């Protein structure tokens, strides 16, 4: 596994990291805890040292807490504030309460990164106003609940605007930067680079676009509107299939060719899924 600088934090994070949305698996809820423990254990074995989760991801924080209990190998853990409880208002005190709840579930005393989940849900005003989200995150740092703070979402202009403030240490984008789509590269990544932020790219398999199988065509049709867009997507997929790596690995390698990207997050639902894409962290990136 290769490691990359996580912006001005100076952390060295694994090129491929672990996302917590599907840790419990997708097929057998009764084995969720066992599945999560296997994935987390294997992720650390493979050198994945950055883990991203959120209260929105069902039992993810609780599952991670159990899987990481007693773990002595080093790791960095990021979670988010937002969505839970229902009606979350993104204000200072709610931010602190959310982070305290997350820490209790995770069995940790401090997070590496506390992030705003879906910045558009809060909006610029609520984030920067007195008593708002940013003030809550700063208070969390002062109280020792987290080392760094970040933003996440798909609201490209707002993410770029927040990145440009220099207030945040990291940014997570999902669905908007992969071989067929480069929206995040147009505004967010330049702003993040200017502010020397750590950059996490997630959902680079685009819901099945880069996973060969019977559901791939449906994924392409779902993600791309119109025949012309779909044809361009298929052309890109065909080029990736010529590489000496699996299609998911090639998608990860393509994103990792951008040196502004600190880590690509894998929302693996099984050990096999994780093992496949984690190999991309030690492969030569694919030139754009």
mmCIF file of C-alpha atoms in Angstrom:
data_model
loop_
_atom_site.group_PDB
_atom_site.id
_atom_site.type_symbol
_atom_site.label_atom_id
_atom_site.label_comp_id
_atom_site.label_asym_id
_atom_site.label_seq_id
_atom_site.Cartn_x
_atom_site.Cartn_y
_atom_site.Cartn_z
ATOM 1 C CA UNK A 1 0.000 0.000 0.000
ATOM 2 C CA UNK A 2 1.261 3.451 -0.905
ATOM 3 C CA UNK A 3 0.665 6.410 1.394
ATOM 4 C CA UNK A 4 -0.097 10.031 0.624
ATOM 5 C CA UNK A 5 0.077 13.319 2.473
ATOM 6 C CA UNK A 6 -3.325 14.349 3.836
ATOM 7 C CA UNK A 7 -2.979 18.039 3.130
ATOM 8 C CA UNK A 8 -1.743 20.370 5.837
ATOM 9 C CA UNK A 9 -2.556 17.832 8.543
ATOM 10 C CA UNK A 10 0.703 16.123 7.483
ATOM 11 C CA UNK A 11 -0.892 12.731 8.152
ATOM 12 C CA UNK A 12 0.220 9.941 5.831
ATOM 13 C CA UNK A 13 -2.913 8.101 4.757
ATOM 14 C CA UNK A 14 -3.303 4.977 2.642
ATOM 15 C CA UNK A 15 -4.033 5.567 -1.043
ATOM 16 C CA UNK A 16 -7.044 3.275 -0.637
ATOM 17 C CA UNK A 17 -9.076 3.706 2.531
ATOM 18 C CA UNK A 18 -12.177 2.143 4.062
ATOM 19 C CA UNK A 19 -15.644 3.656 3.876
ATOM 20 C CA UNK A 20 -18.131 2.479 6.468
ATOM 21 C CA UNK A 21 -21.472 2.647 4.683
ATOM 22 C CA UNK A 22 -21.762 -1.097 3.962
ATOM 23 C CA UNK A 23 -19.649 -2.687 6.674
ATOM 24 C CA UNK A 24 -22.506 -4.877 7.821
ATOM 25 C CA UNK A 25 -22.840 -6.398 4.362
ATOM 26 C CA UNK A 26 -25.808 -6.278 2.021
ATOM 27 C CA UNK A 27 -27.230 -9.781 2.251
ATOM 28 C CA UNK A 28 -27.317 -11.146 5.807
ATOM 29 C CA UNK A 29 -28.156 -8.662 8.599
ATOM 30 C CA UNK A 30 -27.703 -11.370 11.213
ATOM 31 C CA UNK A 31 -24.002 -11.547 10.360
ATOM 32 C CA UNK A 32 -23.424 -7.780 10.239
ATOM 33 C CA UNK A 33 -21.084 -7.704 13.224
ATOM 34 C CA UNK A 34 -19.052 -10.651 11.951
ATOM 35 C CA UNK A 35 -18.868 -9.111 8.470
ATOM 36 C CA UNK A 36 -17.723 -5.746 9.805
ATOM 37 C CA UNK A 37 -15.033 -7.307 11.979
ATOM 38 C CA UNK A 38 -13.682 -9.284 9.023
ATOM 39 C CA UNK A 39 -13.575 -6.219 6.754
ATOM 40 C CA UNK A 40 -11.941 -3.959 9.334
ATOM 41 C CA UNK A 41 -9.371 -6.573 10.296
ATOM 42 C CA UNK A 42 -8.499 -7.209 6.651
ATOM 43 C CA UNK A 43 -8.357 -3.484 5.865
ATOM 44 C CA UNK A 44 -5.746 -2.962 8.557
ATOM 45 C CA UNK A 45 -3.858 -6.057 7.374
ATOM 46 C CA UNK A 46 -3.723 -4.534 3.886
ATOM 47 C CA UNK A 47 -2.411 -1.224 5.194
ATOM 48 C CA UNK A 48 -5.630 0.807 4.923
ATOM 49 C CA UNK A 49 -5.207 3.248 7.791
ATOM 50 C CA UNK A 50 -8.011 5.758 7.137
ATOM 51 C CA UNK A 51 -11.636 4.898 7.933
ATOM 52 C CA UNK A 52 -14.630 7.108 7.150
ATOM 53 C CA UNK A 53 -18.089 6.649 8.637
ATOM 54 C CA UNK A 54 -21.201 8.635 9.600
ATOM 55 C CA UNK A 55 -24.295 8.437 11.819
ATOM 56 C CA UNK A 56 -26.338 8.180 8.611
ATOM 57 C CA UNK A 57 -24.716 4.837 7.762
ATOM 58 C CA UNK A 58 -27.063 2.786 9.929
ATOM 59 C CA UNK A 59 -25.158 0.787 12.575
ATOM 60 C CA UNK A 60 -21.751 1.602 11.038
ATOM 61 C CA UNK A 61 -20.343 3.512 14.013
ATOM 62 C CA UNK A 62 -21.412 0.827 16.475
ATOM 63 C CA UNK A 63 -20.050 -1.932 14.242
ATOM 64 C CA UNK A 64 -16.747 -0.090 13.918
ATOM 65 C CA UNK A 65 -16.565 0.398 17.664
ATOM 66 C CA UNK A 66 -16.838 -3.340 18.218
ATOM 67 C CA UNK A 67 -14.455 -4.199 15.372
ATOM 68 C CA UNK A 68 -11.784 -1.756 16.569
ATOM 69 C CA UNK A 69 -12.035 -2.615 20.260
ATOM 70 C CA UNK A 70 -8.558 -3.500 21.499
ATOM 71 C CA UNK A 71 -6.974 -2.787 18.108
ATOM 72 C CA UNK A 72 -3.349 -1.735 18.543
ATOM 73 C CA UNK A 73 -2.474 -1.039 14.927
ATOM 74 C CA UNK A 74 -2.578 2.676 14.070
ATOM 75 C CA UNK A 75 -5.545 4.078 12.172
ATOM 76 C CA UNK A 76 -7.245 7.400 11.513
ATOM 77 C CA UNK A 77 -10.999 7.650 11.885
ATOM 78 C CA UNK A 78 -13.355 10.260 10.481
ATOM 79 C CA UNK A 79 -17.069 10.641 11.068
ATOM 80 C CA UNK A 80 -19.660 13.288 10.332
ATOM 81 C CA UNK A 81 -22.394 15.437 11.839
ATOM 82 C CA UNK A 82 -25.786 15.621 10.166
ATOM 83 C CA UNK A 83 -29.040 13.756 9.491
ATOM 84 C CA UNK A 84 -29.194 12.080 12.890
ATOM 85 C CA UNK A 85 -31.235 12.621 14.932
ATOM 86 C CA UNK A 86 -33.969 13.521 12.481
ATOM 87 C CA UNK A 87 -34.207 17.265 12.131
ATOM 88 C CA UNK A 88 -30.531 17.835 12.989
ATOM 89 C CA UNK A 89 -30.062 21.617 12.936
ATOM 90 C CA UNK A 90 -26.285 21.873 12.328
ATOM 91 C CA UNK A 91 -25.878 24.346 15.205
ATOM 92 C CA UNK A 92 -22.943 24.455 17.612
ATOM 93 C CA UNK A 93 -24.459 22.482 20.485
ATOM 94 C CA UNK A 94 -26.011 19.879 18.178
ATOM 95 C CA UNK A 95 -22.609 19.348 16.558
ATOM 96 C CA UNK A 96 -21.008 18.691 19.940
ATOM 97 C CA UNK A 97 -23.788 16.329 21.026
ATOM 98 C CA UNK A 98 -23.509 14.400 17.762
ATOM 99 C CA UNK A 99 -19.753 13.980 18.073
ATOM 100 C CA UNK A 100 -20.025 12.858 21.712
ATOM 101 C CA UNK A 101 -22.585 10.237 20.670
ATOM 102 C CA UNK A 102 -20.373 9.054 17.825
ATOM 103 C CA UNK A 103 -17.343 8.744 20.077
ATOM 104 C CA UNK A 104 -19.332 6.656 22.544
ATOM 105 C CA UNK A 105 -20.464 4.288 19.779
ATOM 106 C CA UNK A 106 -16.959 4.101 18.303
ATOM 107 C CA UNK A 107 -15.340 3.497 21.684
ATOM 108 C CA UNK A 108 -12.882 6.326 21.092
ATOM 109 C CA UNK A 109 -11.891 9.413 23.034
ATOM 110 C CA UNK A 110 -10.971 11.477 19.981
ATOM 111 C CA UNK A 111 -11.691 11.478 16.253
ATOM 112 C CA UNK A 112 -9.094 12.230 13.638
ATOM 113 C CA UNK A 113 -11.535 14.244 11.521
ATOM 114 C CA UNK A 114 -15.021 15.579 12.282
ATOM 115 C CA UNK A 115 -16.876 16.523 9.100
ATOM 116 C CA UNK A 116 -20.054 18.273 8.046
ATOM 117 C CA UNK A 117 -22.226 15.698 6.294
ATOM 118 C CA UNK A 118 -23.757 17.092 3.083
ATOM 119 C CA UNK A 119 -22.894 20.783 3.451
ATOM 120 C CA UNK A 120 -25.966 21.767 1.418
ATOM 121 C CA UNK A 121 -28.181 20.511 4.248
ATOM 122 C CA UNK A 122 -26.732 23.206 6.468
ATOM 123 C CA UNK A 123 -26.048 25.886 3.864
ATOM 124 C CA UNK A 124 -23.407 28.583 3.890
ATOM 125 C CA UNK A 125 -25.236 30.794 6.398
ATOM 126 C CA UNK A 126 -25.799 28.125 9.036
ATOM 127 C CA UNK A 127 -22.231 26.866 8.707
ATOM 128 C CA UNK A 128 -20.464 30.195 9.193
ATOM 129 C CA UNK A 129 -22.931 32.091 11.413
ATOM 130 C CA UNK A 130 -22.301 32.694 15.112
ATOM 131 C CA UNK A 131 -23.324 29.550 16.954
ATOM 132 C CA UNK A 132 -23.279 27.586 13.708
ATOM 133 C CA UNK A 133 -21.644 24.421 12.437
ATOM 134 C CA UNK A 134 -18.115 25.750 12.089
ATOM 135 C CA UNK A 135 -18.189 27.139 15.600
ATOM 136 C CA UNK A 136 -19.313 23.715 16.837
ATOM 137 C CA UNK A 137 -16.454 21.982 15.060
ATOM 138 C CA UNK A 138 -13.946 24.480 16.452
ATOM 139 C CA UNK A 139 -15.346 23.903 19.939
ATOM 140 C CA UNK A 140 -14.938 20.158 19.395
ATOM 141 C CA UNK A 141 -11.268 20.688 18.609
ATOM 142 C CA UNK A 142 -10.786 22.804 21.732
ATOM 143 C CA UNK A 143 -12.543 20.164 23.843
ATOM 144 C CA UNK A 144 -10.336 17.432 22.402
ATOM 145 C CA UNK A 145 -13.100 15.598 20.548
ATOM 146 C CA UNK A 146 -11.291 15.767 17.192
ATOM 147 C CA UNK A 147 -7.964 16.781 15.711
ATOM 148 C CA UNK A 148 -9.156 18.147 12.367
ATOM 149 C CA UNK A 149 -12.354 19.318 10.671
ATOM 150 C CA UNK A 150 -13.742 18.823 7.179
ATOM 151 C CA UNK A 151 -16.615 19.144 4.742
ATOM 152 C CA UNK A 152 -18.389 16.568 2.588
ATOM 153 C CA UNK A 153 -21.058 16.402 -0.068
ATOM 154 C CA UNK A 154 -22.003 16.848 -3.726
ATOM 155 C CA UNK A 155 -22.874 20.561 -3.660
ATOM 156 C CA UNK A 156 -19.906 21.460 -5.860
ATOM 157 C CA UNK A 157 -20.071 25.290 -5.729
ATOM 158 C CA UNK A 158 -20.675 25.314 -1.978
ATOM 159 C CA UNK A 159 -17.903 22.787 -1.305
ATOM 160 C CA UNK A 160 -15.508 24.894 -3.361
ATOM 161 C CA UNK A 161 -16.544 28.062 -1.533
ATOM 162 C CA UNK A 162 -16.043 26.422 1.854
ATOM 163 C CA UNK A 163 -12.699 24.963 0.780
ATOM 164 C CA UNK A 164 -11.542 28.410 -0.291
ATOM 165 C CA UNK A 165 -12.118 29.833 3.204
ATOM 166 C CA UNK A 166 -9.106 27.944 4.551
ATOM 167 C CA UNK A 167 -11.125 27.008 7.642
ATOM 168 C CA UNK A 168 -11.293 23.282 6.917
ATOM 169 C CA UNK A 169 -8.596 20.613 6.836
ATOM 170 C CA UNK A 170 -10.270 18.111 4.506
ATOM 171 C CA UNK A 171 -12.953 17.655 1.877
ATOM 172 C CA UNK A 172 -14.783 14.495 0.823
ATOM 173 C CA UNK A 173 -16.506 14.320 -2.572
ATOM 174 C CA UNK A 174 -18.504 11.364 -3.827
ATOM 175 C CA UNK A 175 -19.974 10.383 -7.195
ATOM 176 C CA UNK A 176 -18.484 13.489 -8.840
ATOM 177 C CA UNK A 177 -14.976 12.358 -9.739
ATOM 178 C CA UNK A 178 -14.305 9.107 -11.580
ATOM 179 C CA UNK A 179 -13.247 8.175 -15.125
ATOM 180 C CA UNK A 180 -16.549 9.251 -16.674
ATOM 181 C CA UNK A 181 -17.219 12.332 -14.519
ATOM 182 C CA UNK A 182 -14.827 15.066 -13.427
ATOM 183 C CA UNK A 183 -17.131 17.665 -11.844
ATOM 184 C CA UNK A 184 -15.197 17.820 -8.583
ATOM 185 C CA UNK A 185 -11.957 18.434 -10.473
ATOM 186 C CA UNK A 186 -13.271 21.669 -11.967
ATOM 187 C CA UNK A 187 -13.851 23.666 -8.769
ATOM 188 C CA UNK A 188 -13.451 21.666 -5.581
ATOM 189 C CA UNK A 189 -10.017 20.119 -6.066
ATOM 190 C CA UNK A 190 -8.368 23.402 -7.136
ATOM 191 C CA UNK A 191 -9.817 25.176 -4.093
ATOM 192 C CA UNK A 192 -8.748 22.312 -1.833
ATOM 193 C CA UNK A 193 -5.239 22.381 -3.251
ATOM 194 C CA UNK A 194 -5.026 26.137 -2.714
ATOM 195 C CA UNK A 195 -5.979 25.643 0.943
ATOM 196 C CA UNK A 196 -3.738 22.561 1.255
ATOM 197 C CA UNK A 197 -6.598 20.287 2.302
ATOM 198 C CA UNK A 198 -6.699 16.522 2.478
ATOM 199 C CA UNK A 199 -8.949 15.160 -0.291
ATOM 200 C CA UNK A 200 -11.057 12.012 0.006
ATOM 201 C CA UNK A 201 -12.784 10.669 -3.104
ATOM 202 C CA UNK A 202 -15.627 8.210 -2.535
ATOM 203 C CA UNK A 203 -18.067 6.171 -4.644
ATOM 204 C CA UNK A 204 -15.641 6.079 -7.567
ATOM 205 C CA UNK A 205 -17.268 2.857 -8.805
ATOM 206 C CA UNK A 206 -20.369 4.996 -9.383
ATOM 207 C CA UNK A 207 -22.920 2.526 -8.112
ATOM 208 C CA UNK A 208 -21.810 -0.312 -10.382
ATOM 209 C CA UNK A 209 -20.629 1.519 -13.514
ATOM 210 C CA UNK A 210 -17.145 0.035 -13.109
ATOM 211 C CA UNK A 211 -18.223 -3.375 -11.841
ATOM 212 C CA UNK A 212 -18.530 -5.895 -14.649
ATOM 213 C CA UNK A 213 -21.690 -7.978 -14.486
ATOM 214 C CA UNK A 214 -25.358 -8.073 -15.308
ATOM 215 C CA UNK A 215 -26.146 -4.921 -13.281
ATOM 216 C CA UNK A 216 -23.541 -2.764 -15.016
ATOM 217 C CA UNK A 217 -25.777 -1.730 -17.921
ATOM 218 C CA UNK A 218 -28.518 -0.653 -15.533
ATOM 219 C CA UNK A 219 -25.970 1.389 -13.585
ATOM 220 C CA UNK A 220 -24.767 3.161 -16.723
ATOM 221 C CA UNK A 221 -28.331 3.929 -17.789
ATOM 222 C CA UNK A 222 -29.138 5.202 -14.306
ATOM 223 C CA UNK A 223 -26.084 7.460 -14.033
ATOM 224 C CA UNK A 224 -25.962 8.909 -17.538
ATOM 225 C CA UNK A 225 -28.859 10.542 -19.335
ATOM 226 C CA UNK A 226 -29.252 10.233 -23.063
ATOM 227 C CA UNK A 227 -27.664 8.011 -25.665
ATOM 228 C CA UNK A 228 -24.666 10.290 -26.271
ATOM 229 C CA UNK A 229 -23.625 10.382 -22.609
ATOM 230 C CA UNK A 230 -24.050 6.646 -22.306
ATOM 231 C CA UNK A 231 -21.947 6.024 -25.398
ATOM 232 C CA UNK A 232 -19.142 8.141 -23.963
ATOM 233 C CA UNK A 233 -19.365 6.182 -20.717
ATOM 234 C CA UNK A 234 -19.152 2.854 -22.533
ATOM 235 C CA UNK A 235 -16.147 4.096 -24.507
ATOM 236 C CA UNK A 236 -14.387 4.989 -21.264
ATOM 237 C CA UNK A 237 -15.243 1.634 -19.719
ATOM 238 C CA UNK A 238 -13.923 -0.160 -22.806
ATOM 239 C CA UNK A 239 -10.596 1.684 -22.518
ATOM 240 C CA UNK A 240 -10.313 0.767 -18.842
ATOM 241 C CA UNK A 241 -10.992 -2.876 -19.670
ATOM 242 C CA UNK A 242 -7.805 -2.945 -21.742
ATOM 243 C CA UNK A 243 -5.674 -2.413 -18.639
ATOM 244 C CA UNK A 244 -3.939 -5.217 -16.777
ATOM 245 C CA UNK A 245 -6.177 -4.781 -13.772
ATOM 246 C CA UNK A 246 -9.801 -5.479 -12.997
ATOM 247 C CA UNK A 247 -12.324 -2.804 -13.903
ATOM 248 C CA UNK A 248 -12.793 -1.631 -10.273
ATOM 249 C CA UNK A 249 -9.016 -1.512 -9.810
ATOM 250 C CA UNK A 250 -8.661 0.515 -13.010
ATOM 251 C CA UNK A 251 -11.232 3.054 -11.794
ATOM 252 C CA UNK A 252 -9.311 3.472 -8.538
ATOM 253 C CA UNK A 253 -6.007 3.728 -10.412
ATOM 254 C CA UNK A 254 -7.464 6.408 -12.673
ATOM 255 C CA UNK A 255 -8.520 8.572 -9.728
ATOM 256 C CA UNK A 256 -5.216 8.025 -7.956
ATOM 257 C CA UNK A 257 -3.402 9.487 -10.956
ATOM 258 C CA UNK A 258 -4.534 12.894 -9.642
ATOM 259 C CA UNK A 259 -1.873 13.875 -7.121
ATOM 260 C CA UNK A 260 -4.313 16.227 -5.386
ATOM 261 C CA UNK A 261 -6.261 13.190 -4.178
ATOM 262 C CA UNK A 262 -5.102 11.956 -0.776
ATOM 263 C CA UNK A 263 -7.125 8.738 -0.618
ATOM 264 C CA UNK A 264 -9.864 6.870 -2.474
ATOM 265 C CA UNK A 265 -12.460 5.384 -0.162
ATOM 266 C CA UNK A 266 -13.825 1.881 -0.699
ATOM 267 C CA UNK A 267 -17.322 1.267 0.623
ATOM 268 C CA UNK A 268 -16.688 -2.469 0.605
ATOM 269 C CA UNK A 269 -19.482 -4.771 1.733
ATOM 270 C CA UNK A 270 -17.226 -7.824 1.847
ATOM 271 C CA UNK A 271 -13.591 -8.763 2.341
ATOM 272 C CA UNK A 272 -13.358 -9.806 -1.309
ATOM 273 C CA UNK A 273 -14.546 -6.387 -2.535
ATOM 274 C CA UNK A 274 -12.018 -4.650 -0.308
ATOM 275 C CA UNK A 275 -9.136 -6.912 -1.300
ATOM 276 C CA UNK A 276 -9.745 -6.277 -4.987
ATOM 277 C CA UNK A 277 -9.622 -2.483 -4.894
ATOM 278 C CA UNK A 278 -6.995 -2.248 -2.142
ATOM 279 C CA UNK A 279 -4.507 -3.673 -4.635
ATOM 280 C CA UNK A 280 -4.907 -0.482 -6.650
ATOM 281 C CA UNK A 281 -3.141 1.312 -3.818
ATOM 282 C CA UNK A 282 0.092 -0.415 -4.815
ATOM 283 C CA UNK A 283 -0.365 -0.244 -8.596
ATOM 284 C CA UNK A 284 0.838 2.389 -11.031
ATOM 285 C CA UNK A 285 -1.849 5.084 -11.428
ATOM 286 C CA UNK A 286 -3.515 5.384 -14.848
ATOM 287 C CA UNK A 287 -2.620 8.528 -16.742
ATOM 288 C CA UNK A 288 -5.591 10.698 -17.717
#
